[in-house]
Amino acid sequence: METADTAPTADALTFRAGTRSDVPELVALIESAYRGEASKAGWTTEADLLDGRRTDPEGVAAVIDAENSRLLTVERDGELIACCQVERRGEHAYFGMFAVRPTLQGAGLGKVIIAEAERFVRAEWGAREMHMTVISARDELIAWYERRGYSRTGQMSPFPYGDERFGVPRRMDLQFELLVKPLV
């Protein structure tokens, strides 16, 4: 594991927009970071809350193809190790589909990647805020985002029970909370 002295920097990583040819590898990365036994190798997972899939090739391709969206891929030494979605929504941007290879979590990559996503939406789109939704039961993940400057809004939206494109819930109290960070 990397220590604070050797934590990755943006210089050691390559950021680029995902392409259609990346879809199979991106789906595998996202699935491994969110669901199933592989996700438990990292410090954060949805595996205790949801079964089933997190995404599919069509969903990832839709993010890549959308006019006001980018699926930023992150490579180190030519190897895909992380990704995140940013989407322009007027004066703010949305951050989602954030995945870091589970065996690399906890080494400081997440901090570098989210900072680059924030820089990108400010510089390219003039976004004044970053928004995201997080399953409200994921306390450790919400605390991580709060340490990065995101605030809980208390605004909740329902989990799409019955739509297996979002997973198969293991409990009936799931909902999403909106987190917001000013970027100016």
XYZ file of N, CA and C in Angstrom:
552
model
N 0.849 -1.185 0.000
C 0.000 0.000 0.000
C 0.889 1.241 0.000
N 0.434 2.258 -0.715
C 1.197 3.497 -0.755
C 0.996 4.257 0.548
N 2.019 4.909 1.001
C 1.924 5.718 2.213
C 1.704 7.165 1.813
N 1.526 8.018 2.818
C 1.340 9.439 2.533
C 2.523 9.993 1.746
N 3.711 9.450 2.008
C 4.901 9.927 1.311
C 4.904 9.520 -0.165
N 4.238 8.407 -0.474
C 4.237 7.924 -1.856
C 2.849 7.942 -2.470
N 1.922 8.674 -1.873
C 0.568 8.752 -2.413
C 0.634 9.252 -3.854
N -0.254 8.755 -4.699
C -0.195 9.126 -6.100
C -0.487 10.608 -6.311
N 0.069 11.135 -7.358
C -0.234 12.501 -7.766
C -0.866 12.436 -9.144
N -1.505 13.519 -9.538
C -2.121 13.563 -10.867
C -1.071 13.353 -11.952
N 0.184 13.738 -11.677
C 1.251 13.559 -12.663
C 1.525 12.088 -12.969
N 1.310 11.215 -11.986
C 1.575 9.785 -12.166
C 0.427 9.072 -12.870
N -0.686 9.781 -13.067
C -1.884 9.193 -13.646
C -2.189 9.827 -14.995
N -2.840 9.077 -15.858
C -3.316 9.602 -17.130
C -4.834 9.666 -17.076
N -5.377 10.853 -17.291
C -6.823 11.066 -17.332
C -7.213 11.272 -18.781
N -8.278 10.597 -19.212
C -8.784 10.803 -20.560
C -10.257 10.452 -20.580
N -10.943 10.912 -21.615
C -12.347 10.562 -21.793
C -12.448 9.102 -22.227
N -13.362 8.388 -21.604
C -13.595 7.007 -21.993
C -14.163 6.935 -23.397
N -13.895 5.845 -24.072
C -14.399 5.616 -25.431
C -15.199 4.324 -25.463
N -15.885 4.127 -26.565
C -16.672 2.897 -26.730
C -15.800 1.651 -26.590
N -14.550 1.723 -27.034
C -13.678 0.547 -26.926
C -13.316 0.226 -25.471
N -13.517 1.180 -24.568
C -13.238 0.969 -23.148
C -14.393 0.297 -22.407
N -15.560 0.208 -23.029
C -16.773 -0.209 -22.319
C -16.615 -1.537 -21.576
N -16.146 -2.610 -22.193
C -16.054 -3.869 -21.428
C -15.163 -3.755 -20.185
N -14.034 -3.101 -20.323
C -13.119 -2.949 -19.195
C -13.710 -2.034 -18.115
N -14.423 -0.982 -18.545
C -15.057 -0.077 -17.578
C -16.169 -0.781 -16.811
N -16.982 -1.565 -17.496
C -18.052 -2.304 -16.818
C -17.442 -3.225 -15.763
N -16.402 -3.949 -16.128
C -15.752 -4.855 -15.175
C -15.195 -4.091 -13.970
N -14.564 -2.949 -14.214
C -14.024 -2.130 -13.127
C -15.135 -1.666 -12.194
N -16.194 -1.106 -12.758
C -17.300 -0.570 -11.954
C -17.950 -1.681 -11.141
N -18.215 -2.798 -11.771
C -18.820 -3.929 -11.053
C -17.928 -4.379 -9.903
N -16.622 -4.469 -10.149
C -15.708 -4.945 -9.106
C -15.619 -3.976 -7.937
N -15.827 -2.696 -8.171
C -15.727 -1.696 -7.111
C -16.998 -1.578 -6.280
N -18.131 -1.974 -6.844
C -19.401 -1.768 -6.155
C -20.028 -3.035 -5.590
N -19.949 -4.138 -6.314
C -20.751 -5.302 -5.964
C -19.927 -6.565 -5.886
N -20.476 -7.537 -5.174
C -19.884 -8.860 -5.131
C -18.666 -8.942 -4.230
N -18.110 -10.140 -4.171
C -16.965 -10.415 -3.306
C -15.749 -9.571 -3.660
N -15.515 -9.319 -4.947
C -14.344 -8.534 -5.356
C -14.360 -7.148 -4.722
N -15.543 -6.560 -4.563
C -15.634 -5.208 -4.009
C -15.222 -5.160 -2.547
N -15.289 -6.278 -1.854
C -14.944 -6.310 -0.436
C -13.444 -6.207 -0.193
N -12.635 -6.263 -1.246
C -11.192 -6.076 -1.116
C -10.847 -4.612 -0.843
N -11.762 -3.706 -1.149
C -11.553 -2.278 -0.921
C -12.133 -1.849 0.415
N -12.030 -0.563 0.711
C -12.525 -0.059 1.995
C -14.001 0.307 1.944
N -14.566 0.412 0.744
C -15.977 0.771 0.631
C -16.623 -0.093 -0.436
N -17.852 -0.509 -0.174
C -18.576 -1.385 -1.082
C -20.073 -1.240 -0.859
N -20.844 -1.587 -1.867
C -22.295 -1.667 -1.718
C -22.757 -3.112 -1.554
N -21.821 -4.044 -1.496
C -22.157 -5.468 -1.493
C -23.046 -5.880 -0.325
N -22.974 -5.183 0.787
C -23.826 -5.522 1.920
C -25.224 -4.919 1.792
N -25.390 -3.988 0.854
C -26.682 -3.330 0.651
C -27.418 -3.829 -0.586
N -26.654 -4.209 -1.612
C -27.249 -4.539 -2.905
C -26.579 -5.753 -3.529
N -27.376 -6.585 -4.134
C -26.880 -7.660 -4.984
C -27.124 -7.236 -6.427
N -26.778 -8.107 -7.350
C -27.022 -7.801 -8.760
C -25.944 -6.900 -9.314
N -26.260 -6.303 -10.432
C -25.257 -5.492 -11.113
C -25.362 -4.022 -10.741
N -24.284 -3.302 -10.961
C -24.247 -1.844 -10.751
C -24.494 -1.121 -12.065
N -24.023 -1.706 -13.153
C -24.215 -1.104 -14.464
C -24.139 -2.200 -15.514
N -24.223 -1.794 -16.758
C -24.117 -2.736 -17.871
C -23.481 -2.008 -19.050
N -23.117 -2.741 -20.107
C -22.465 -2.077 -21.242
C -23.300 -0.944 -21.841
N -24.601 -1.108 -21.892
C -25.455 -0.058 -22.462
C -25.428 1.204 -21.609
N -25.442 1.034 -20.283
C -25.406 2.191 -19.388
C -24.095 2.949 -19.473
N -22.995 2.214 -19.544
C -21.681 2.866 -19.652
C -21.552 3.555 -21.004
N -21.994 2.897 -22.076
C -21.939 3.504 -23.410
C -22.791 4.766 -23.462
N -23.937 4.761 -22.785
C -24.807 5.947 -22.771
C -24.099 7.131 -22.115
N -23.351 6.892 -21.043
C -22.598 7.973 -20.392
C -21.516 8.489 -21.338
N -20.827 7.581 -22.013
C -19.764 7.975 -22.953
C -20.326 8.791 -24.105
N -21.497 8.396 -24.594
C -22.088 9.034 -25.773
C -22.838 10.334 -25.478
N -23.247 10.561 -24.239
C -24.064 11.724 -23.901
C -23.302 13.022 -24.171
N -24.007 13.985 -24.740
C -23.381 15.245 -25.148
C -22.768 16.026 -23.983
N -23.440 16.080 -22.858
C -22.970 16.881 -21.719
C -22.350 16.025 -20.624
N -21.727 14.939 -21.006
C -21.190 13.994 -20.047
C -19.814 13.516 -20.485
N -18.996 13.153 -19.504
C -17.713 12.510 -19.760
C -17.571 11.366 -18.767
N -17.069 10.270 -19.242
C -16.666 9.198 -18.345
C -15.147 9.263 -18.329
N -14.627 9.932 -17.301
C -13.182 10.091 -17.190
C -12.563 8.764 -16.778
N -11.606 8.313 -17.544
C -10.889 7.095 -17.184
C -9.536 7.497 -16.627
N -9.042 6.677 -15.722
C -7.787 6.947 -15.058
C -6.882 5.735 -15.269
N -5.710 5.998 -15.827
C -4.746 4.931 -16.075
C -3.450 5.235 -15.345
N -2.788 4.164 -14.944
C -1.444 4.271 -14.398
C -0.619 3.214 -15.118
N 0.478 3.642 -15.713
C 1.338 2.739 -16.488
C 0.543 1.984 -17.552
N -0.404 2.682 -18.200
C -1.185 2.102 -19.286
C -2.302 1.178 -18.855
N -2.539 1.058 -17.557
C -3.555 0.148 -17.035
C -4.727 0.942 -16.452
N -5.949 0.604 -16.842
C -7.148 1.261 -16.327
C -7.332 0.893 -14.858
N -7.342 1.902 -13.989
C -7.443 1.621 -12.559
C -8.623 2.333 -11.894
N -9.244 3.303 -12.579
C -10.346 4.039 -11.967
C -11.129 4.775 -13.048
N -12.313 5.244 -12.657
C -13.120 6.068 -13.555
C -14.111 6.874 -12.733
N -14.669 7.887 -13.355
C -15.768 8.639 -12.759
C -16.530 9.349 -13.869
N -17.795 9.532 -13.628
C -18.655 10.267 -14.553
C -18.779 11.704 -14.072
N -18.678 12.643 -14.989
C -19.052 14.026 -14.721
C -20.045 14.434 -15.796
N -21.055 15.176 -15.378
C -22.111 15.583 -16.307
C -22.461 17.042 -16.059
N -22.511 17.812 -17.121
C -22.867 19.232 -17.019
C -24.370 19.350 -16.869
N -24.789 20.066 -15.828
C -26.207 20.295 -15.549
C -26.398 21.769 -15.197
N -26.353 22.599 -16.209
C -26.493 24.039 -15.983
C -25.268 24.581 -15.289
N -25.465 25.275 -14.157
C -24.346 25.877 -13.431
C -23.633 24.897 -12.513
N -24.155 23.692 -12.390
C -23.454 22.702 -11.581
C -23.145 21.475 -12.435
N -22.290 20.644 -11.885
C -21.951 19.376 -12.530
C -22.335 18.254 -11.582
N -22.597 17.097 -12.154
C -22.919 15.900 -11.384
C -21.730 14.959 -11.434
N -21.425 14.341 -10.307
C -20.325 13.392 -10.172
C -20.908 12.036 -9.816
N -20.533 11.016 -10.561
C -21.062 9.688 -10.261
C -20.209 8.597 -10.872
N -20.707 7.371 -10.753
C -20.058 6.189 -11.313
C -18.567 6.154 -10.982
N -18.241 6.562 -9.758
C -16.859 6.642 -9.296
C -16.398 5.254 -8.880
N -15.357 4.777 -9.508
C -14.850 3.438 -9.200
C -13.327 3.450 -9.204
N -12.759 2.920 -8.143
C -11.320 2.690 -8.039
C -11.149 1.189 -7.815
N -10.239 0.596 -8.537
C -9.986 -0.834 -8.361
C -9.871 -1.129 -6.861
N -10.656 -2.089 -6.360
C -10.691 -2.338 -4.910
C -9.325 -2.574 -4.273
N -8.435 -3.264 -4.926
C -7.125 -3.536 -4.335
C -6.242 -2.290 -4.261
N -6.655 -1.203 -4.921
C -5.898 0.047 -4.878
C -6.556 1.100 -3.991
N -7.726 0.784 -3.442
C -8.423 1.739 -2.579
C -7.648 1.940 -1.284
N -7.788 3.127 -0.726
C -7.131 3.443 0.535
C -5.713 3.966 0.375
N -5.264 4.162 -0.863
C -3.889 4.614 -1.113
C -3.827 6.072 -1.559
N -4.940 6.777 -1.523
C -4.944 8.187 -1.895
C -5.378 8.481 -3.314
N -5.668 7.455 -4.111
C -6.107 7.683 -5.495
C -7.411 8.472 -5.557
N -8.361 8.123 -4.718
C -9.667 8.775 -4.746
C -9.573 10.281 -4.604
N -8.730 10.745 -3.673
C -8.561 12.191 -3.460
C -8.041 12.877 -4.717
N -7.098 12.239 -5.381
C -6.507 12.818 -6.589
C -7.535 12.838 -7.716
N -8.291 11.770 -7.852
C -9.259 11.656 -8.948
C -10.405 12.640 -8.780
N -10.956 12.746 -7.575
C -12.072 13.676 -7.384
C -11.594 15.118 -7.566
N -10.376 15.422 -7.144
C -9.834 16.770 -7.354
C -9.697 17.065 -8.848
N -9.273 16.088 -9.632
C -9.163 16.290 -11.080
C -10.541 16.451 -11.708
N -11.523 15.692 -11.261
C -12.886 15.840 -11.782
C -13.421 17.238 -11.481
N -13.177 17.732 -10.280
C -13.611 19.080 -9.917
C -12.889 20.131 -10.758
N -11.596 19.957 -10.957
C -10.838 20.894 -11.796
C -11.394 20.903 -13.211
N -11.661 19.728 -13.743
C -12.178 19.604 -15.108
C -13.507 20.342 -15.275
N -14.471 20.111 -14.375
C -15.789 20.733 -14.559
C -15.737 22.239 -14.367
N -14.828 22.718 -13.506
C -14.650 24.177 -13.368
C -14.045 24.755 -14.644
N -12.956 24.151 -15.111
C -12.212 24.695 -16.257
C -12.966 24.538 -17.567
N -13.560 23.387 -17.801
C -14.196 23.103 -19.090
C -15.626 23.597 -19.185
N -16.347 23.562 -18.094
C -17.774 23.870 -18.135
C -18.160 25.078 -17.284
N -17.229 25.609 -16.505
C -17.547 26.742 -15.636
C -18.481 26.372 -14.496
N -18.500 25.107 -14.100
C -19.396 24.664 -13.029
C -19.041 25.359 -11.718
N -20.067 25.772 -11.016
C -19.878 26.467 -9.745
C -20.049 25.543 -8.541
N -20.691 24.391 -8.767
C -20.888 23.397 -7.714
C -20.781 22.006 -8.317
N -20.432 21.048 -7.467
C -20.475 19.642 -7.841
C -21.557 18.997 -6.989
N -22.433 18.241 -7.639
C -23.484 17.509 -6.948
C -23.234 16.024 -7.111
N -23.682 15.250 -6.144
C -23.659 13.790 -6.254
C -24.758 13.238 -5.372
N -25.165 12.026 -5.657
C -26.087 11.332 -4.770
C -25.398 10.068 -4.282
N -25.589 9.792 -2.991
C -24.969 8.641 -2.340
C -26.055 7.935 -1.535
N -26.034 6.627 -1.536
C -26.975 5.886 -0.701
C -26.754 6.317 0.738
N -27.798 6.801 1.374
C -27.660 7.432 2.698
C -27.155 6.469 3.762
N -27.289 5.179 3.572
C -26.802 4.187 4.540
C -25.287 4.001 4.469
N -24.619 4.599 3.493
C -23.169 4.417 3.330
C -22.416 5.485 4.130
N -22.507 5.380 5.436
C -21.951 6.390 6.343
C -20.466 6.640 6.125
N -19.667 5.570 5.947
C -18.217 5.743 5.802
C -17.882 6.475 4.501
N -18.643 6.217 3.463
C -18.411 6.900 2.188
C -18.833 8.367 2.276
N -19.962 8.632 2.886
C -20.409 10.021 3.054
C -19.391 10.795 3.890
N -18.871 10.176 4.931
C -17.845 10.846 5.754
C -16.605 11.158 4.917
N -16.227 10.256 4.014
C -15.079 10.492 3.134
C -15.338 11.713 2.251
N -16.528 11.793 1.667
C -16.863 12.948 0.829
C -16.917 14.238 1.658
N -17.405 14.154 2.884
C -17.421 15.347 3.738
C -15.997 15.847 3.991
N -15.054 14.943 4.154
C -13.652 15.354 4.327
C -13.092 15.994 3.067
N -13.707 15.784 1.939
C -13.306 16.404 0.666
C -14.085 17.698 0.410
N -14.904 18.145 1.369
C -15.604 19.420 1.237
C -17.055 19.332 0.811
N -17.599 18.142 0.687
C -19.006 17.976 0.317
C -19.873 18.072 1.562
N -21.069 18.639 1.391
C -22.002 18.793 2.505
C -23.269 17.998 2.240
N -23.773 17.400 3.306
C -25.062 16.721 3.232
C -26.145 17.784 3.129
N -27.109 17.554 2.269
C -28.190 18.526 2.115
C -29.465 18.098 2.815
N -29.574 16.821 3.141
C -30.821 16.312 3.704
C -31.867 16.041 2.634
N -31.559 16.401 1.383
C -32.493 16.135 0.277
C -32.356 14.677 -0.131
N -33.442 13.951 0.010
C -33.443 12.527 -0.296
C -34.261 12.251 -1.543
N -33.846 11.222 -2.264
C -34.635 10.718 -3.383
C -34.748 9.207 -3.210
N -35.852 8.644 -3.671
C -36.077 7.221 -3.417
C -35.163 6.318 -4.240
N -34.838 5.174 -3.665
C -34.129 4.140 -4.409
C -35.129 3.515 -5.374
N -34.706 3.197 -6.603
C -35.643 2.640 -7.593
C -35.898 1.139 -7.379
N -36.601 0.832 -6.285
C -36.943 -0.566 -6.011
C -37.699 -1.148 -7.196
N -37.368 -2.384 -7.520
C -38.045 -3.068 -8.619
C -37.357 -2.896 -9.955
N -36.390 -1.988 -10.052
C -35.650 -1.792 -11.296
C -34.261 -2.400 -11.108
N -34.091 -3.630 -11.559
C -32.849 -4.358 -11.315
C -31.646 -3.776 -12.035
N -31.844 -2.771 -12.901
C -30.696 -2.088 -13.500
C -29.865 -1.387 -12.442
N -30.456 -1.121 -11.279
C -29.764 -0.430 -10.191
C -29.351 -1.385 -9.080
N -29.605 -2.660 -9.255
C -29.259 -3.652 -8.251
C -30.486 -4.231 -7.585
N -30.246 -5.258 -6.804
C -31.297 -5.941 -6.059
C -31.072 -5.624 -4.582
N -31.944 -4.795 -3.996
C -31.749 -4.359 -2.612
C -31.786 -5.523 -1.622
N -30.915 -5.441 -0.631
C -30.887 -6.419 0.450
C -31.630 -5.892 1.670
N -32.080 -4.636 1.597
C -32.868 -4.025 2.663
C -33.838 -3.024 2.058
N -34.848 -2.658 2.822
C -35.938 -1.851 2.274
C -35.893 -0.382 2.689
N -34.795 0.087 3.248
C -34.715 1.478 3.695
C -33.727 2.305 2.876
N -33.421 1.870 1.666
C -32.420 2.571 0.865
C -32.999 3.824 0.233
N -32.206 4.864 0.232
C -32.539 6.122 -0.436
C -31.233 6.835 -0.748
N -31.316 7.807 -1.635
C -30.139 8.584 -2.028
C -30.192 9.951 -1.367
N -29.022 10.417 -0.895
C -28.926 11.771 -0.362
C -28.058 12.613 -1.285
N -28.501 13.823 -1.536
C -27.743 14.771 -2.356
C -26.640 15.399 -1.514
N -25.397 15.324 -2.026
C -24.249 15.994 -1.440
C -23.806 17.081 -2.412
N -23.374 18.221 -1.894
C -23.009 19.364 -2.725
C -21.701 19.977 -2.233
N -20.876 20.420 -3.193
C -19.646 21.137 -2.863
C -19.538 22.365 -3.761
N -19.354 23.555 -3.182
C -19.072 24.732 -3.999
C -17.693 24.592 -4.633
N -17.563 25.013 -5.891
C -16.299 24.903 -6.594
C -15.635 26.245 -6.839
N -16.238 27.314 -6.382
C -15.650 28.650 -6.603
C -15.242 29.287 -5.299
